[in-house]
PDB file of C-alpha atoms in Angstrom:
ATOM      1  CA  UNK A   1     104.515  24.507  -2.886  1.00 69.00           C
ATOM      2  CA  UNK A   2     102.714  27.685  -2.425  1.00 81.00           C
ATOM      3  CA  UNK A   3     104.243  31.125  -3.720  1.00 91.00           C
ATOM      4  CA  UNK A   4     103.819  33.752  -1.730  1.00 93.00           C
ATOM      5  CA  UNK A   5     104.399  38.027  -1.415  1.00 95.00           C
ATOM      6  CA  UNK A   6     104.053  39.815   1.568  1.00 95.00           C
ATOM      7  CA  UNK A   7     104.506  43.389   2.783  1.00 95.00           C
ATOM      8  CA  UNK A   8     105.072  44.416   6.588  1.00 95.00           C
ATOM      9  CA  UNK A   9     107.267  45.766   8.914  1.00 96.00           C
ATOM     10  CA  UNK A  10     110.277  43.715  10.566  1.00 97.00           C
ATOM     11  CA  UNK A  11     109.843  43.160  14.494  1.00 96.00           C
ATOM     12  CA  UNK A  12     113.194  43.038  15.712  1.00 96.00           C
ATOM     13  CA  UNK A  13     116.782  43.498  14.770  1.00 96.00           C
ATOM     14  CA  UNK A  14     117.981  40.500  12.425  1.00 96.00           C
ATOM     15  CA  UNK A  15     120.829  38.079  13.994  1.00 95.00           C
ATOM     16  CA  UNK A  16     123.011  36.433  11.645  1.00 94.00           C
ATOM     17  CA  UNK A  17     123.668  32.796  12.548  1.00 95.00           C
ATOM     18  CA  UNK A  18     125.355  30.105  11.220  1.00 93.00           C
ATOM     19  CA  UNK A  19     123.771  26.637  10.472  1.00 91.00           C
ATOM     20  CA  UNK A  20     125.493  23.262  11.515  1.00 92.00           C
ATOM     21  CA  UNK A  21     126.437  22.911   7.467  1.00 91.00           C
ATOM     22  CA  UNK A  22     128.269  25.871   8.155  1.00 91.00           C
ATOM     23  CA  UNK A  23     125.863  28.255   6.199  1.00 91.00           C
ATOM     24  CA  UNK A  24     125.360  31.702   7.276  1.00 93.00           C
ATOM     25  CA  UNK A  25     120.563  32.159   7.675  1.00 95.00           C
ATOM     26  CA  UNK A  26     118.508  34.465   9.602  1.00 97.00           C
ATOM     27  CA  UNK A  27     115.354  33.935  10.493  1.00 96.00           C
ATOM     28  CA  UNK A  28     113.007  36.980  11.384  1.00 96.00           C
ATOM     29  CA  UNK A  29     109.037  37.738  11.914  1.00 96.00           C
ATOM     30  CA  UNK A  30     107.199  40.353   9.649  1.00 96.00           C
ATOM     31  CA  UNK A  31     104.453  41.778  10.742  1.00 95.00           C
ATOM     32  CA  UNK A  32     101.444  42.351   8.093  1.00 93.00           C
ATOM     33  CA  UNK A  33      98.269  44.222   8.800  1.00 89.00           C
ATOM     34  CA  UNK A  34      95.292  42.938   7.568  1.00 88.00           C
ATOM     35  CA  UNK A  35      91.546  43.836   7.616  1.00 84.00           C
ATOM     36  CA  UNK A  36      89.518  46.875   6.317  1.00 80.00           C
ATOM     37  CA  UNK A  37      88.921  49.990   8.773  1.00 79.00           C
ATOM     38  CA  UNK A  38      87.349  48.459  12.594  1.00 81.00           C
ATOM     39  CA  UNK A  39      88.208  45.111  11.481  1.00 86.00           C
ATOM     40  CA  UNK A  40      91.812  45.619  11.186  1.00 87.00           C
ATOM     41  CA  UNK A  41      94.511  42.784  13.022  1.00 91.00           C
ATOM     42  CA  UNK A  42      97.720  41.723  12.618  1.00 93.00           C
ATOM     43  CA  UNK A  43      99.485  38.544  10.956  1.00 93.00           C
ATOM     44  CA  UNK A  44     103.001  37.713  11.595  1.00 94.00           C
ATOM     45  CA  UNK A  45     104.904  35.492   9.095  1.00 95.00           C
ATOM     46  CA  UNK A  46     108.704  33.943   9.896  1.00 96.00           C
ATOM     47  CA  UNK A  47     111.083  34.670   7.400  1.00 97.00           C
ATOM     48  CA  UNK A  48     114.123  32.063   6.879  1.00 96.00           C
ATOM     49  CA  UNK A  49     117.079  33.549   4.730  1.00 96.00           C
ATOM     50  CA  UNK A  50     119.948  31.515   3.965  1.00 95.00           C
ATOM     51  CA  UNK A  51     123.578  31.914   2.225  1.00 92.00           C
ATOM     52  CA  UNK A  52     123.704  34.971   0.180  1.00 93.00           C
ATOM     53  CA  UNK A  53     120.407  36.067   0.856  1.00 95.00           C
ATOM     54  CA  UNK A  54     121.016  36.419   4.607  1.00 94.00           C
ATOM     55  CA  UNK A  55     124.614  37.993   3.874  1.00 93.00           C
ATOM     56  CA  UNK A  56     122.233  40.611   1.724  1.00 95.00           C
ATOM     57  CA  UNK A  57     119.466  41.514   3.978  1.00 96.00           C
ATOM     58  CA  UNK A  58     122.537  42.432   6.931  1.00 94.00           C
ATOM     59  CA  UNK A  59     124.338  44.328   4.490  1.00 95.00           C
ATOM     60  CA  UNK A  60     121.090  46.372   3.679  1.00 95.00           C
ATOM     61  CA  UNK A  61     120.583  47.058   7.412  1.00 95.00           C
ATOM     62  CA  UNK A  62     117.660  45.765   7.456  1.00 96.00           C
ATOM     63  CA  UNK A  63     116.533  46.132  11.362  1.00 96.00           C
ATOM     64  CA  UNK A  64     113.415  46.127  13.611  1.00 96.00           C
ATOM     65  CA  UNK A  65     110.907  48.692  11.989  1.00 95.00           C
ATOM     66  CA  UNK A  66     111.858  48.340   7.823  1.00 95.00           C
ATOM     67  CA  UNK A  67     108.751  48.228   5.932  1.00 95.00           C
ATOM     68  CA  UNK A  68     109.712  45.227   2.898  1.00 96.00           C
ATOM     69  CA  UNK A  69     108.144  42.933   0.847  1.00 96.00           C
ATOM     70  CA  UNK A  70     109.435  39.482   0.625  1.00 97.00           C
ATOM     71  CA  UNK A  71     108.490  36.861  -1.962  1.00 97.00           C
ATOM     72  CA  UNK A  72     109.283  33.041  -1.451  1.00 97.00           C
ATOM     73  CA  UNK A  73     107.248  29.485  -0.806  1.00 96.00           C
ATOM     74  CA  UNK A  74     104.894  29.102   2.140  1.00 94.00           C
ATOM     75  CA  UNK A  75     104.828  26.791   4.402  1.00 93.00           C
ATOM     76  CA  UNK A  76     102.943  25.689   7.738  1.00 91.00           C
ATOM     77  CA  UNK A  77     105.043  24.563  10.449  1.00 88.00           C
ATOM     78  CA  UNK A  78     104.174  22.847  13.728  1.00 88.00           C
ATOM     79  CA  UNK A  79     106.257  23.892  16.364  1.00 83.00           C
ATOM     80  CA  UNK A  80     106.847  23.608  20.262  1.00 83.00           C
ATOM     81  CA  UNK A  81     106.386  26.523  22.623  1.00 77.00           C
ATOM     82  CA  UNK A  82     109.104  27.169  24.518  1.00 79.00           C
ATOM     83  CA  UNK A  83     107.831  25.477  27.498  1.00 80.00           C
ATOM     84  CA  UNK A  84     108.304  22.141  25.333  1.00 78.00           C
ATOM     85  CA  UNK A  85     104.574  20.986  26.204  1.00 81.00           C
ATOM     86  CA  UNK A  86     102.761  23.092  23.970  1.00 82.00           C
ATOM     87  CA  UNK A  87     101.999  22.809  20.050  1.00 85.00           C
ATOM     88  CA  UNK A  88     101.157  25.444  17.956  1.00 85.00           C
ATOM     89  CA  UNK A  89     101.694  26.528  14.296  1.00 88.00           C
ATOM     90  CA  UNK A  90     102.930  29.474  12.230  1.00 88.00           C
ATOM     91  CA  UNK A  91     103.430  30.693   8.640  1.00 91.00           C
ATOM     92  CA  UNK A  92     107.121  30.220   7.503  1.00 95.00           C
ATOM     93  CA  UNK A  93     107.955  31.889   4.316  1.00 96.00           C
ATOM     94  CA  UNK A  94     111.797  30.664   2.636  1.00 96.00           C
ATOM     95  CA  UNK A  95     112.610  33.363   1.365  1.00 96.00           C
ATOM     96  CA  UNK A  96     113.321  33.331  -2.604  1.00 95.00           C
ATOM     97  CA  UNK A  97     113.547  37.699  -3.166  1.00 95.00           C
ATOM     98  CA  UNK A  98     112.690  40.770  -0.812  1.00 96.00           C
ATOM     99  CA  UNK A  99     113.301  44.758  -0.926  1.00 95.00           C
ATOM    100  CA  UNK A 100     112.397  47.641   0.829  1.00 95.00           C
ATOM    101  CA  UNK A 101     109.251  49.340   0.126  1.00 94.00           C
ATOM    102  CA  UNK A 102     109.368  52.452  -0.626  1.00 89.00           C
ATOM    103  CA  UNK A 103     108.059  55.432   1.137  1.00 80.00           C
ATOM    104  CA  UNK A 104     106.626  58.218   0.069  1.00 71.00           C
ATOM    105  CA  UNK A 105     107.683  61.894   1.149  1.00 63.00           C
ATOM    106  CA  UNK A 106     105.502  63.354   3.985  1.00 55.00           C
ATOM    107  CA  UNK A 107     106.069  66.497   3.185  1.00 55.00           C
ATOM    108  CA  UNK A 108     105.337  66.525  -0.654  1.00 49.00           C
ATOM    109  CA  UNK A 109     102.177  64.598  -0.504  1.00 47.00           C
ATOM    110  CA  UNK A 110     100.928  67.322   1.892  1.00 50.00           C
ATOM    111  CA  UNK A 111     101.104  70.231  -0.767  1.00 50.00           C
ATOM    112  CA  UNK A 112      98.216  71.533  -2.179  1.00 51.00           C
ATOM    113  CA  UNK A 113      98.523  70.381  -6.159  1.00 49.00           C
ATOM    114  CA  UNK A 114      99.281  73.350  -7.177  1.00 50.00           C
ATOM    115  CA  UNK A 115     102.197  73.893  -5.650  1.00 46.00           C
ATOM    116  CA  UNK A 116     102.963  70.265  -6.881  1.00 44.00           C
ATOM    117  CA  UNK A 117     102.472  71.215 -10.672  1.00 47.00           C
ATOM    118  CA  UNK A 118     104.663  74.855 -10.252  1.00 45.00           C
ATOM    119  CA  UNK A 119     107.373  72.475  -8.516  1.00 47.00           C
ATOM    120  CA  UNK A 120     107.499  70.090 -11.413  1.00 48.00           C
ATOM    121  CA  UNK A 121     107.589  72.578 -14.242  1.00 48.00           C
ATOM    122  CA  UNK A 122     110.456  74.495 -12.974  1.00 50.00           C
ATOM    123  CA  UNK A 123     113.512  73.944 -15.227  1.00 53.00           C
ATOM    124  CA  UNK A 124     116.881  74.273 -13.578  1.00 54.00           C
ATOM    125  CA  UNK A 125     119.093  76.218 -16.413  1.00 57.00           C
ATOM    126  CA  UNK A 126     122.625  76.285 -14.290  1.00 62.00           C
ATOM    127  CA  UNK A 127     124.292  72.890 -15.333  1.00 61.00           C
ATOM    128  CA  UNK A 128     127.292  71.676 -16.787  1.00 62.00           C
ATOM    129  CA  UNK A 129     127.195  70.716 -20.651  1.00 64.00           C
ATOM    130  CA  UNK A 130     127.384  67.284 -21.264  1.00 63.00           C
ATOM    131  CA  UNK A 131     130.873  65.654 -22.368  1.00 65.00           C
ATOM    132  CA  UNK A 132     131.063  65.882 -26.648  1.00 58.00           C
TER     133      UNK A 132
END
């Protein structure tokens, strides 16, 4: 069983569903892109949640557009289109852990780093003493 991390950006709004078991999953597509500069594509992966996991990642809000990462085993499956006459094949990861990935601020990564370092050292003198 192959282990696998990925980062890339949700394409639609997760569903959650509930299995014939009775177990709440959801199953959603990341999209990663790959590639240097002129060569750059895309690679989508489906990601299958199930139990607590799902309950999690619908409690964080995840939705279409969250940049995570996701970590679980890979596997190729062989599926039919929706037509039922064609075969084709896709990455499925199960997932084991995920989070969001965070992102840094626009604004403060467009300072000059000067402004960065005056920023930094400025000590705020106005708090409350700690409890004794």
């Amino acid at each position: 069983m192959a282990q696998t991390y990925v980062i890339g950006r949700v394409t639609a709004d997760l569903e959650r569903k509930i299995s014939i078991n009775q177990h709440p999953y959801v199953r959603f597509d990341i999209a990663e892109n790959i590639g240097g500069r002129g060569h750059s594509r895309t690679q989508y992966f489906q990601i299958c949640a199930m139990g607590g996991d799902a309950d999690r990642l619908i409690r964080a809000r995840v939705k279409k557009g969250s940049l995570i990462w996701v970590s679980g085993s890979l596997e190729l499956e062989i599926f039919t289109g929706k037509g039922g006459t064609t075969t084709d094949k896709r990455l499925k990861i199960l997932l084991d852990n995920w989070g969001f990935v965070p992102i840094a601020n626009k604004d403060v990564l467009e300072q000059p780093p000067s402004k960065l370092t005056a920023a930094s050292a400025e000590i705020d003198g106005d708090r409350e003493p700690l409890p004794g």
